[in-house]
mmCIF file of C-alpha atoms in Angstrom:
data_model
loop_
_atom_site.group_PDB
_atom_site.id
_atom_site.type_symbol
_atom_site.label_atom_id
_atom_site.label_comp_id
_atom_site.label_asym_id
_atom_site.label_seq_id
_atom_site.Cartn_x
_atom_site.Cartn_y
_atom_site.Cartn_z
ATOM 1 C CA ILE K 1 26.968 5.009 -60.145
ATOM 2 C CA ILE K 2 26.233 6.578 -57.025
ATOM 3 C CA HIS K 3 22.757 7.604 -58.767
ATOM 4 C CA TYR K 4 22.070 4.165 -59.538
ATOM 5 C CA TYR K 5 22.748 2.774 -55.995
ATOM 6 C CA MET K 6 20.659 5.573 -54.483
ATOM 7 C CA ALA K 7 17.674 4.313 -56.727
ATOM 8 C CA ASN K 8 18.138 0.732 -56.355
ATOM 9 C CA GLY K 9 20.146 -0.284 -53.589
ATOM 10 C CA ASP K 10 22.914 -2.990 -53.149
ATOM 11 C CA ALA K 11 23.741 -4.405 -56.445
ATOM 12 C CA THR K 12 26.477 -6.383 -58.569
ATOM 13 C CA ILE K 13 28.732 -5.154 -61.089
ATOM 14 C CA ALA K 14 26.846 -6.757 -63.659
ATOM 15 C CA GLU K 15 23.522 -5.601 -62.619
ATOM 16 C CA VAL K 16 24.935 -1.977 -62.774
ATOM 17 C CA CYS K 17 26.550 -2.558 -66.147
ATOM 18 C CA LYS K 18 23.120 -3.658 -67.417
ATOM 19 C CA GLU K 19 21.300 -0.874 -66.048
ATOM 20 C CA MET K 20 23.815 1.724 -67.368
ATOM 21 C CA ASN K 21 24.770 0.187 -70.857
ATOM 22 C CA LEU K 22 28.548 0.215 -70.094
ATOM 23 C CA SER K 23 31.119 -2.193 -69.733
ATOM 24 C CA ILE K 24 32.396 -4.596 -67.142
ATOM 25 C CA PRO K 25 35.878 -3.594 -67.170
ATOM 26 C CA THR K 26 34.687 0.289 -67.139
ATOM 27 C CA VAL K 27 32.418 -0.024 -64.167
ATOM 28 C CA THR K 28 34.615 -2.218 -62.427
ATOM 29 C CA LYS K 29 37.266 0.429 -62.581
ATOM 30 C CA LEU K 30 34.908 3.194 -61.382
ATOM 31 C CA ILE K 31 33.567 1.286 -58.534
ATOM 32 C CA SER K 32 37.016 0.780 -57.469
ATOM 33 C CA GLU K 33 37.792 4.597 -57.337
ATOM 34 C CA LEU K 34 34.569 5.221 -55.371
ATOM 35 C CA GLN K 35 35.670 2.789 -53.111
ATOM 36 C CA GLU K 36 38.837 4.400 -52.559
ATOM 37 C CA ASP K 37 37.232 7.571 -52.363
ATOM 38 C CA GLY K 38 35.126 5.772 -49.252
ATOM 39 C CA TYR K 39 31.600 6.036 -51.283
ATOM 40 C CA ILE K 40 30.991 2.564 -52.266
ATOM 41 C CA LEU K 41 31.496 -0.525 -49.887
ATOM 42 C CA ASP K 42 32.154 -4.130 -50.661
ATOM 43 C CA PHE K 43 29.485 -6.169 -48.669
ATOM 44 C CA GLY K 44 30.701 -9.607 -49.817
ATOM 45 C CA LYS K 45 29.910 -12.356 -52.070
ATOM 46 C CA GLN K 46 26.325 -12.886 -53.022
ATOM 47 C CA GLU K 47 24.810 -16.363 -52.500
ATOM 48 C CA THR K 48 24.078 -18.239 -55.584
ATOM 49 C CA SER K 49 22.654 -21.697 -56.535
ATOM 50 C CA GLY K 50 25.709 -22.239 -58.559
ATOM 51 C CA GLY K 51 29.149 -21.188 -60.068
ATOM 52 C CA ARG K 52 31.034 -18.117 -59.076
ATOM 53 C CA LYS K 53 29.377 -15.710 -56.349
ATOM 54 C CA PRO K 54 29.377 -12.131 -57.572
ATOM 55 C CA SER K 55 30.332 -9.423 -55.094
ATOM 56 C CA ILE K 56 27.382 -7.250 -53.782
ATOM 57 C CA TYR K 57 28.604 -3.377 -53.690
ATOM 58 C CA GLY K 58 26.503 -0.649 -52.232
ATOM 59 C CA LEU K 59 26.695 3.168 -50.969
ATOM 60 C CA ASN K 60 28.636 3.724 -47.743
ATOM 61 C CA PRO K 61 26.242 5.577 -45.090
ATOM 62 C CA ALA K 62 29.019 7.249 -43.353
ATOM 63 C CA SER K 63 30.553 8.650 -46.257
ATOM 64 C CA GLY K 64 28.552 11.632 -45.952
ATOM 65 C CA TYR K 65 25.579 13.487 -44.407
ATOM 66 C CA PHE K 66 22.770 16.046 -45.277
ATOM 67 C CA VAL K 67 21.064 18.280 -43.089
ATOM 68 C CA GLY K 68 17.297 19.266 -43.991
ATOM 69 C CA VAL K 69 15.417 22.449 -42.453
ATOM 70 C CA ASP K 70 11.831 23.098 -43.075
ATOM 71 C CA ILE K 71 10.936 26.560 -41.974
ATOM 72 C CA LEU K 72 7.304 26.877 -40.789
ATOM 73 C CA LYS K 73 5.334 29.957 -39.632
ATOM 74 C CA ASP K 74 5.889 29.263 -35.910
ATOM 75 C CA GLN K 75 8.093 26.365 -35.521
ATOM 76 C CA LEU K 76 11.501 24.804 -37.381
ATOM 77 C CA ASN K 77 11.861 21.008 -38.064
ATOM 78 C CA LEU K 78 15.349 19.669 -38.942
ATOM 79 C CA ALA K 79 16.361 16.534 -39.959
ATOM 80 C CA ILE K 80 19.976 14.461 -40.740
ATOM 81 C CA LEU K 81 20.226 11.659 -43.279
ATOM 82 C CA ASP K 82 23.066 9.557 -44.035
ATOM 83 C CA PHE K 83 24.555 8.867 -47.829
ATOM 84 C CA LYS K 84 22.286 6.232 -48.395
ATOM 85 C CA GLY K 85 19.053 8.519 -47.267
ATOM 86 C CA ASP K 86 18.332 6.744 -43.971
ATOM 87 C CA LYS K 87 17.384 8.794 -40.848
ATOM 88 C CA ILE K 88 19.705 9.845 -38.447
ATOM 89 C CA ARG K 89 17.723 12.177 -36.531
ATOM 90 C CA ILE K 90 14.517 13.985 -36.966
ATOM 91 C CA GLU K 91 13.677 16.930 -34.447
ATOM 92 C CA GLN K 92 10.369 18.484 -34.711
ATOM 93 C CA ASN K 93 8.483 21.649 -33.447
ATOM 94 C CA ILE K 94 11.432 23.474 -32.445
ATOM 95 C CA PRO K 95 10.209 27.072 -31.404
ATOM 96 C CA TYR K 96 10.828 29.811 -33.964
ATOM 97 C CA THR K 97 9.222 32.848 -35.327
ATOM 98 C CA LEU K 98 9.184 33.618 -39.032
ATOM 99 C CA GLU K 99 9.833 37.127 -39.717
ATOM 100 C CA ASN K 100 11.622 38.879 -42.427
ATOM 101 C CA THR K 101 14.386 40.388 -40.186
ATOM 102 C CA PRO K 102 17.915 40.016 -39.899
ATOM 103 C CA ALA K 103 17.463 38.841 -36.576
ATOM 104 C CA ALA K 104 15.087 35.953 -37.433
ATOM 105 C CA LEU K 105 17.647 34.964 -39.819
ATOM 106 C CA ASP K 106 20.322 35.021 -37.129
ATOM 107 C CA HIS K 107 18.197 32.886 -34.996
ATOM 108 C CA LEU K 108 17.472 30.520 -37.829
ATOM 109 C CA CYS K 109 21.369 29.913 -37.992
ATOM 110 C CA GLU K 110 21.503 29.447 -34.069
ATOM 111 C CA CYS K 111 19.189 26.808 -34.487
ATOM 112 C CA ILE K 112 20.888 25.061 -37.160
ATOM 113 C CA ASN K 113 24.022 25.127 -35.294
ATOM 114 C CA GLU K 114 22.867 23.962 -32.062
ATOM 115 C CA PHE K 115 21.530 20.935 -33.840
ATOM 116 C CA ILE K 116 24.588 20.531 -35.723
ATOM 117 C CA ASN K 117 26.556 20.392 -32.801
ATOM 118 C CA SER K 118 24.291 18.214 -30.771
ATOM 119 C CA LEU K 119 25.201 15.318 -33.308
ATOM 120 C CA PRO K 120 27.596 12.422 -32.795
ATOM 121 C CA ILE K 121 29.170 13.468 -36.439
ATOM 122 C CA PRO K 122 31.751 15.443 -37.093
ATOM 123 C CA ARG K 123 31.070 18.850 -38.656
ATOM 124 C CA GLU K 124 33.170 18.127 -41.830
ATOM 125 C CA LYS K 125 31.189 15.049 -42.793
ATOM 126 C CA ILE K 126 27.961 16.944 -43.362
ATOM 127 C CA LEU K 127 28.208 17.715 -47.213
ATOM 128 C CA SER K 128 25.229 20.146 -47.433
ATOM 129 C CA ILE K 129 22.260 21.742 -46.086
ATOM 130 C CA GLY K 130 18.842 22.006 -47.609
ATOM 131 C CA ILE K 131 16.678 24.943 -46.493
ATOM 132 C CA ASN K 132 13.045 25.028 -47.209
ATOM 133 C CA ILE K 133 11.495 28.593 -47.480
ATOM 134 C CA SER K 134 7.675 29.305 -48.722
ATOM 135 C CA GLY K 135 7.157 31.758 -51.518
ATOM 136 C CA ARG K 136 9.418 32.544 -54.626
ATOM 137 C CA VAL K 137 12.643 30.880 -54.249
ATOM 138 C CA ASN K 138 15.185 30.650 -57.128
ATOM 139 C CA PRO K 139 17.494 27.607 -56.367
ATOM 140 C CA PHE K 140 19.604 28.152 -58.933
ATOM 141 C CA ALA K 141 20.742 31.724 -58.080
ATOM 142 C CA GLY K 142 20.300 31.305 -54.483
ATOM 143 C CA TYR K 143 17.843 34.105 -53.929
ATOM 144 C CA SER K 144 14.677 33.919 -51.628
ATOM 145 C CA TYR K 145 12.350 37.040 -52.931
ATOM 146 C CA SER K 146 9.565 36.258 -50.228
ATOM 147 C CA ILE K 147 11.666 36.270 -46.885
ATOM 148 C CA PHE K 148 14.916 37.247 -45.985
ATOM 149 C CA TYR K 149 15.871 39.099 -49.216
ATOM 150 C CA PHE K 150 17.919 42.284 -47.513
ATOM 151 C CA GLU K 151 20.618 42.825 -49.862
ATOM 152 C CA GLU K 152 22.207 41.786 -53.433
ATOM 153 C CA LYS K 153 24.122 38.825 -52.137
ATOM 154 C CA PRO K 154 22.379 35.495 -52.325
ATOM 155 C CA LEU K 155 20.845 34.296 -49.608
ATOM 156 C CA SER K 156 22.348 30.933 -50.039
ATOM 157 C CA GLN K 157 25.774 32.685 -49.640
ATOM 158 C CA ILE K 158 24.989 34.536 -46.833
ATOM 159 C CA LEU K 159 23.940 31.493 -44.910
ATOM 160 C CA GLU K 160 27.021 29.578 -45.927
ATOM 161 C CA GLU K 161 28.962 32.512 -44.408
ATOM 162 C CA LYS K 162 27.460 31.941 -41.078
ATOM 163 C CA LEU K 163 27.284 27.954 -41.099
ATOM 164 C CA HIS K 164 30.423 27.214 -43.219
ATOM 165 C CA ILE K 165 28.446 24.261 -45.015
ATOM 166 C CA LYS K 166 27.289 24.273 -48.442
ATOM 167 C CA ILE K 167 23.635 25.644 -48.558
ATOM 168 C CA TYR K 168 20.886 24.943 -50.870
ATOM 169 C CA ILE K 169 17.733 26.854 -50.534
ATOM 170 C CA GLU K 170 14.563 25.551 -51.829
ATOM 171 C CA ASN K 171 10.705 26.204 -52.328
ATOM 172 C CA ASP K 172 9.225 24.278 -49.382
ATOM 173 C CA THR K 173 6.534 22.657 -51.302
ATOM 174 C CA ARG K 174 9.168 21.524 -54.225
ATOM 175 C CA SER K 175 10.936 19.873 -51.163
ATOM 176 C CA MET K 176 7.880 18.094 -49.839
ATOM 177 C CA ALA K 177 6.797 16.649 -53.518
ATOM 178 C CA TYR K 178 10.541 15.174 -53.819
ATOM 179 C CA GLY K 179 10.488 13.804 -50.239
ATOM 180 C CA GLU K 180 7.030 11.927 -51.070
ATOM 181 C CA TYR K 181 8.625 11.068 -54.543
ATOM 182 C CA LEU K 182 11.525 9.009 -52.863
ATOM 183 C CA GLN K 183 10.398 8.011 -49.229
ATOM 184 C CA GLY K 184 6.557 8.271 -49.245
ATOM 185 C CA VAL K 185 3.313 7.394 -50.763
ATOM 186 C CA VAL K 186 4.815 7.479 -54.569
ATOM 187 C CA LYS K 187 5.228 3.689 -55.896
ATOM 188 C CA GLY K 188 6.776 3.954 -59.330
ATOM 189 C CA GLU K 189 4.573 6.745 -60.545
ATOM 190 C CA LYS K 190 7.031 9.068 -62.492
ATOM 191 C CA ASN K 191 4.465 11.842 -63.266
ATOM 192 C CA ILE K 192 3.140 13.544 -60.236
ATOM 193 C CA LEU K 193 1.505 16.547 -58.554
ATOM 194 C CA PHE K 194 1.985 17.390 -55.035
ATOM 195 C CA ILE K 195 -0.709 19.968 -53.604
ATOM 196 C CA ASN K 196 0.659 21.492 -50.320
ATOM 197 C CA ILE K 197 -2.272 22.918 -48.693
ATOM 198 C CA SER K 198 -0.865 24.803 -45.820
ATOM 199 C CA TRP K 199 -1.759 28.735 -44.608
ATOM 200 C CA GLY K 200 -0.994 29.233 -48.617
ATOM 201 C CA LEU K 201 -1.355 26.769 -51.163
ATOM 202 C CA GLY K 202 1.573 25.459 -53.717
ATOM 203 C CA ILE K 203 2.265 22.471 -55.993
ATOM 204 C CA GLY K 204 5.460 20.320 -56.424
ATOM 205 C CA ILE K 205 5.283 19.251 -60.288
ATOM 206 C CA ILE K 206 7.561 15.893 -60.977
ATOM 207 C CA ILE K 207 7.674 14.858 -64.839
ATOM 208 C CA ASP K 208 9.153 11.728 -65.936
ATOM 209 C CA GLY K 209 10.607 11.570 -62.523
ATOM 210 C CA LYS K 210 12.381 14.742 -62.685
ATOM 211 C CA VAL K 211 11.490 17.722 -60.338
ATOM 212 C CA TYR K 212 10.238 20.828 -62.706
ATOM 213 C CA PHE K 213 11.612 23.928 -61.406
ATOM 214 C CA GLY K 214 10.567 26.275 -64.194
ATOM 215 C CA LYS K 215 12.792 28.814 -65.730
ATOM 216 C CA SER K 216 13.555 31.045 -62.513
ATOM 217 C CA GLY K 217 12.755 28.047 -60.239
ATOM 218 C CA PHE K 218 9.284 29.858 -59.120
ATOM 219 C CA SER K 219 6.984 26.966 -60.889
ATOM 220 C CA GLY K 220 4.313 25.743 -58.665
ATOM 221 C CA GLU K 221 2.596 28.990 -57.691
ATOM 222 C CA PHE K 222 -0.739 27.374 -57.852
ATOM 223 C CA GLY K 223 -2.235 29.710 -55.017
ATOM 224 C CA HIS K 224 -1.983 32.558 -57.070
ATOM 225 C CA PHE K 225 -3.856 31.337 -59.847
ATOM 226 C CA SER K 226 -6.813 33.862 -60.723
ATOM 227 C CA PHE K 227 -9.980 31.678 -59.518
ATOM 228 C CA PHE K 228 -12.454 34.048 -57.477
ATOM 229 C CA GLU K 229 -14.555 36.994 -58.360
ATOM 230 C CA ASN K 230 -13.922 38.316 -54.889
ATOM 231 C CA GLU K 231 -12.345 41.751 -53.306
ATOM 232 C CA ILE K 232 -10.109 39.639 -50.854
ATOM 233 C CA LEU K 233 -6.431 40.774 -51.083
ATOM 234 C CA CYS K 234 -3.884 38.155 -51.321
ATOM 235 C CA HIS K 235 -0.741 38.526 -49.476
ATOM 236 C CA CYS K 236 0.865 38.663 -53.010
ATOM 237 C CA GLY K 237 -0.676 42.171 -53.534
ATOM 238 C CA LYS K 238 -3.400 40.753 -56.062
ATOM 239 C CA LYS K 239 -7.188 39.873 -55.825
ATOM 240 C CA GLY K 240 -9.033 36.579 -56.331
ATOM 241 C CA CYS K 241 -6.312 34.406 -56.235
ATOM 242 C CA LEU K 242 -7.186 30.593 -55.472
ATOM 243 C CA GLU K 243 -5.586 30.809 -52.086
ATOM 244 C CA THR K 244 -7.982 33.416 -50.864
ATOM 245 C CA GLY K 245 -10.600 30.790 -51.037
ATOM 246 C CA ALA K 246 -8.939 27.519 -50.644
ATOM 247 C CA SER K 247 -6.046 27.395 -47.884
ATOM 248 C CA GLY K 248 -5.519 27.454 -44.437
ATOM 249 C CA SER K 249 -5.698 31.261 -44.110
ATOM 250 C CA ALA K 250 -9.165 31.322 -46.016
ATOM 251 C CA LEU K 251 -10.280 28.580 -43.260
ATOM 252 C CA TYR K 252 -9.212 30.921 -40.382
ATOM 253 C CA ARG K 253 -10.478 34.138 -42.097
ATOM 254 C CA THR K 254 -14.043 32.637 -42.708
ATOM 255 C CA LEU K 255 -14.173 31.079 -39.651
ATOM 256 C CA LEU K 256 -13.664 34.384 -37.541
ATOM 257 C CA GLU K 257 -15.982 36.003 -40.279
ATOM 258 C CA ARG K 258 -18.816 33.303 -39.373
ATOM 259 C CA TYR K 259 -18.372 33.414 -35.879
ATOM 260 C CA LYS K 260 -18.731 37.369 -35.560
ATOM 261 C CA GLU K 261 -22.086 36.564 -37.852
ATOM 262 C CA GLY K 262 -23.227 34.238 -35.008
ATOM 263 C CA SER K 263 -22.165 30.893 -35.850
ATOM 264 C CA ASN K 264 -20.659 28.719 -33.252
ATOM 265 C CA THR K 265 -17.324 27.055 -32.781
ATOM 266 C CA ILE K 266 -15.430 25.438 -30.053
ATOM 267 C CA LEU K 267 -13.048 27.924 -30.743
ATOM 268 C CA ALA K 268 -14.988 30.621 -29.528
ATOM 269 C CA SER K 269 -13.037 31.282 -26.242
ATOM 270 C CA LYS K 270 -9.705 31.592 -28.041
ATOM 271 C CA ILE K 271 -11.155 34.048 -30.551
ATOM 272 C CA ASP K 272 -12.596 35.963 -27.541
ATOM 273 C CA ALA K 273 -9.476 36.262 -25.598
ATOM 274 C CA GLY K 274 -7.519 37.436 -28.836
ATOM 275 C CA GLU K 275 -5.261 34.278 -28.653
ATOM 276 C CA TYR K 276 -3.174 32.872 -31.329
ATOM 277 C CA ILE K 277 -5.054 30.309 -33.227
ATOM 278 C CA GLY K 278 -2.685 27.946 -35.470
ATOM 279 C CA LEU K 279 -3.174 25.464 -38.258
ATOM 280 C CA SER K 280 -3.158 23.061 -35.529
ATOM 281 C CA ASP K 281 -5.915 24.740 -33.733
ATOM 282 C CA LEU K 282 -8.161 24.405 -36.885
ATOM 283 C CA ILE K 283 -7.241 20.995 -37.484
ATOM 284 C CA ASP K 284 -7.660 19.842 -34.149
ATOM 285 C CA ALA K 285 -11.049 21.623 -34.151
ATOM 286 C CA ILE K 286 -12.165 19.474 -37.127
ATOM 287 C CA HIS K 287 -11.131 16.221 -35.688
ATOM 288 C CA LYS K 288 -13.283 17.264 -32.665
ATOM 289 C CA GLU K 289 -16.258 17.566 -35.123
ATOM 290 C CA ASP K 290 -16.478 21.201 -34.799
ATOM 291 C CA MET K 291 -19.339 21.846 -37.383
ATOM 292 C CA LEU K 292 -18.436 25.330 -38.500
ATOM 293 C CA SER K 293 -14.794 24.555 -39.373
ATOM 294 C CA ILE K 294 -16.111 21.250 -41.057
ATOM 295 C CA GLU K 295 -18.535 22.940 -43.014
ATOM 296 C CA ILE K 296 -15.930 25.677 -44.105
ATOM 297 C CA LEU K 297 -13.371 23.237 -45.197
ATOM 298 C CA GLU K 298 -15.937 21.178 -47.057
ATOM 299 C CA GLU K 299 -16.446 24.492 -48.974
ATOM 300 C CA ILE K 300 -12.590 24.926 -49.302
ATOM 301 C CA GLY K 301 -11.928 21.442 -50.493
ATOM 302 C CA PHE K 302 -14.659 21.992 -53.127
ATOM 303 C CA ASN K 303 -13.171 25.141 -54.608
ATOM 304 C CA LEU K 304 -9.701 23.202 -54.355
ATOM 305 C CA GLY K 305 -10.657 20.276 -56.028
ATOM 306 C CA LYS K 306 -11.990 22.605 -58.990
ATOM 307 C CA GLY K 307 -8.572 23.688 -59.217
ATOM 308 C CA ILE K 308 -7.064 20.472 -59.015
ATOM 309 C CA ALA K 309 -9.325 19.469 -61.901
ATOM 310 C CA GLY K 310 -7.961 21.814 -64.089
ATOM 311 C CA LEU K 311 -4.452 21.112 -63.224
ATOM 312 C CA MET K 312 -5.243 17.501 -64.345
ATOM 313 C CA ASN K 313 -6.835 18.196 -67.452
ATOM 314 C CA ILE K 314 -3.400 20.153 -68.500
ATOM 315 C CA PHE K 315 -0.587 17.598 -66.920
ATOM 316 C CA ASN K 316 -2.693 14.165 -67.097
ATOM 317 C CA PRO K 317 -0.833 13.016 -63.989
ATOM 318 C CA GLU K 318 -0.332 9.471 -62.907
ATOM 319 C CA LEU K 319 -0.822 10.562 -59.091
ATOM 320 C CA VAL K 320 -1.784 13.422 -57.329
ATOM 321 C CA VAL K 321 -0.788 13.667 -53.842
ATOM 322 C CA LEU K 322 -2.442 15.754 -51.282
ATOM 323 C CA GLY K 323 -0.080 17.312 -48.726
ATOM 324 C CA GLY K 324 0.784 19.836 -46.142
ATOM 325 C CA PRO K 325 -0.973 20.297 -42.690
ATOM 326 C CA LEU K 326 -4.681 20.424 -43.816
ATOM 327 C CA SER K 327 -4.142 17.129 -45.444
ATOM 328 C CA GLN K 328 -4.501 15.735 -41.985
ATOM 329 C CA THR K 329 -7.893 16.284 -41.519
ATOM 330 C CA GLY K 330 -8.177 13.215 -44.178
ATOM 331 C CA GLU K 331 -11.687 12.792 -45.638
ATOM 332 C CA TYR K 332 -13.232 15.748 -44.411
ATOM 333 C CA LEU K 333 -10.946 17.355 -46.913
ATOM 334 C CA SER K 334 -10.182 14.975 -49.658
ATOM 335 C CA LEU K 335 -13.949 13.783 -50.248
ATOM 336 C CA PRO K 336 -14.926 17.060 -51.320
ATOM 337 C CA ILE K 337 -12.058 17.541 -53.587
ATOM 338 C CA LYS K 338 -12.669 14.423 -55.128
ATOM 339 C CA SER K 339 -16.238 15.191 -55.690
ATOM 340 C CA ALA K 340 -15.245 18.473 -57.447
ATOM 341 C CA VAL K 341 -12.642 16.544 -59.178
ATOM 342 C CA ARG K 342 -14.978 14.071 -60.676
ATOM 343 C CA LYS K 343 -17.285 17.070 -61.679
ATOM 344 C CA TYR K 344 -14.870 19.216 -63.227
ATOM 345 C CA SER K 345 -11.793 17.099 -64.909
ATOM 346 C CA LEU K 346 -12.392 15.011 -68.103
ATOM 347 C CA ASN K 347 -13.829 11.431 -67.507
ATOM 348 C CA LEU K 348 -10.690 9.907 -69.132
ATOM 349 C CA VAL K 349 -8.063 11.757 -67.039
ATOM 350 C CA THR K 350 -9.845 11.112 -64.081
ATOM 351 C CA ARG K 351 -9.989 7.398 -64.548
ATOM 352 C CA ASP K 352 -6.395 7.340 -65.271
ATOM 353 C CA THR K 353 -5.091 9.457 -62.302
ATOM 354 C CA GLN K 354 -5.178 8.500 -58.624
ATOM 355 C CA ILE K 355 -5.549 11.058 -55.466
ATOM 356 C CA LYS K 356 -3.945 9.994 -52.662
ATOM 357 C CA VAL K 357 -2.895 11.560 -49.133
ATOM 358 C CA SER K 358 0.624 12.224 -48.220
ATOM 359 C CA LYS K 359 2.565 9.100 -46.202
ATOM 360 C CA LEU K 360 5.154 11.495 -44.856
ATOM 361 C CA GLY K 361 2.915 13.844 -43.546
ATOM 362 C CA GLU K 362 4.714 16.889 -41.620
ATOM 363 C CA ARG K 363 7.896 14.904 -42.233
ATOM 364 C CA ALA K 364 8.050 15.230 -46.409
ATOM 365 C CA GLY K 365 9.439 18.781 -45.976
ATOM 366 C CA ILE K 366 12.569 17.890 -43.917
ATOM 367 C CA LEU K 367 13.250 14.758 -45.608
ATOM 368 C CA GLY K 368 12.735 16.218 -48.892
ATOM 369 C CA ALA K 369 15.176 18.957 -47.872
ATOM 370 C CA CYS K 370 17.670 16.602 -47.111
ATOM 371 C CA LEU K 371 17.208 14.450 -50.575
ATOM 372 C CA LEU K 372 16.956 17.391 -52.630
ATOM 373 C CA SER K 373 20.475 18.593 -51.080
ATOM 374 C CA ARG K 374 22.065 15.343 -51.574
ATOM 375 C CA SER K 375 20.986 15.416 -55.692
ATOM 376 C CA LYS K 376 22.119 18.776 -55.867
ATOM 377 C CA ILE K 377 25.529 18.576 -54.483
ATOM 378 C CA LEU K 378 26.114 15.047 -56.632
ATOM 379 C CA GLY K 379 24.857 16.806 -59.790
ATOM 380 C CA MET K 380 21.590 14.698 -60.154
ATOM 381 C CA ILE K 381 19.715 17.693 -60.311
#
């Protein structure tokens, strides 16, 4: 019943009965129990043209809250949603350096605690925290194998002992896909591929309206598909991964190589000074029409589109969502992707699948983390 109200909004008992194929006495009893527990509210009589006016029921937004944490390479994004999924507060670009050290893990907990302590909400009303981590994450066992893997104890358990709130860890791309599915560009589609184009490359998969995790939660490692005949070593330890030629790290590496070969770029002064260049710098250069960055991005987009065409031929999705930081470059990236998709995918598949850019942008991860933790604690996933 809670799931129904989350998906459909406020409704009468009769509407719930029809959807769930239950009797009116059964639903009336269950809703009464949920009212007593504080999860459902009676919003009064529905206006009708005649006859007896039925009561409208819906979720109590104050019955519980869910925090989301999106860990990026050089910052944190945090958010809290109420029980209905409405945003209470979002804080982005909190300074944080992601390192595989106990000190970085402690700093993460400090940042989360500061955020929670600043909220006008009792700590005990926060039902769960969802934390996004890139790489290989087993959300069922609570282990992260790419970062913060210091001991045999699950990372989720370590965090719970530090924060004293139920913790769910999740792959960042899967959270982004779920956020986009519930509150983003998705409009009723049930079979979706979400492409996270960041420093690395991953996909979130939704099949028949359900998140696909894989046997151990490792689904979506699109970036490590063997794609190129190159000698570039991927951070996974293998060579030829799609990520080595179609990601933010590929854009950065190729930019440095071509600058050293004599090409010009507006990032030259930063490169010469040895300053840190982040994805935001690369994206900014593209928006300022830096021809070298645009040229490299077009090559990346075409390679990525070729890979996406293969995914479309396998999954035949209704919708492909381009997300992650590099999707913010708009048509500079989406046009070469679509060009390659038209060239390499089956015509019937291309005709039946839409390709759209993320609506939530950089908020997809934190909103998805909140919403996934809500679904998990309520047994919906």
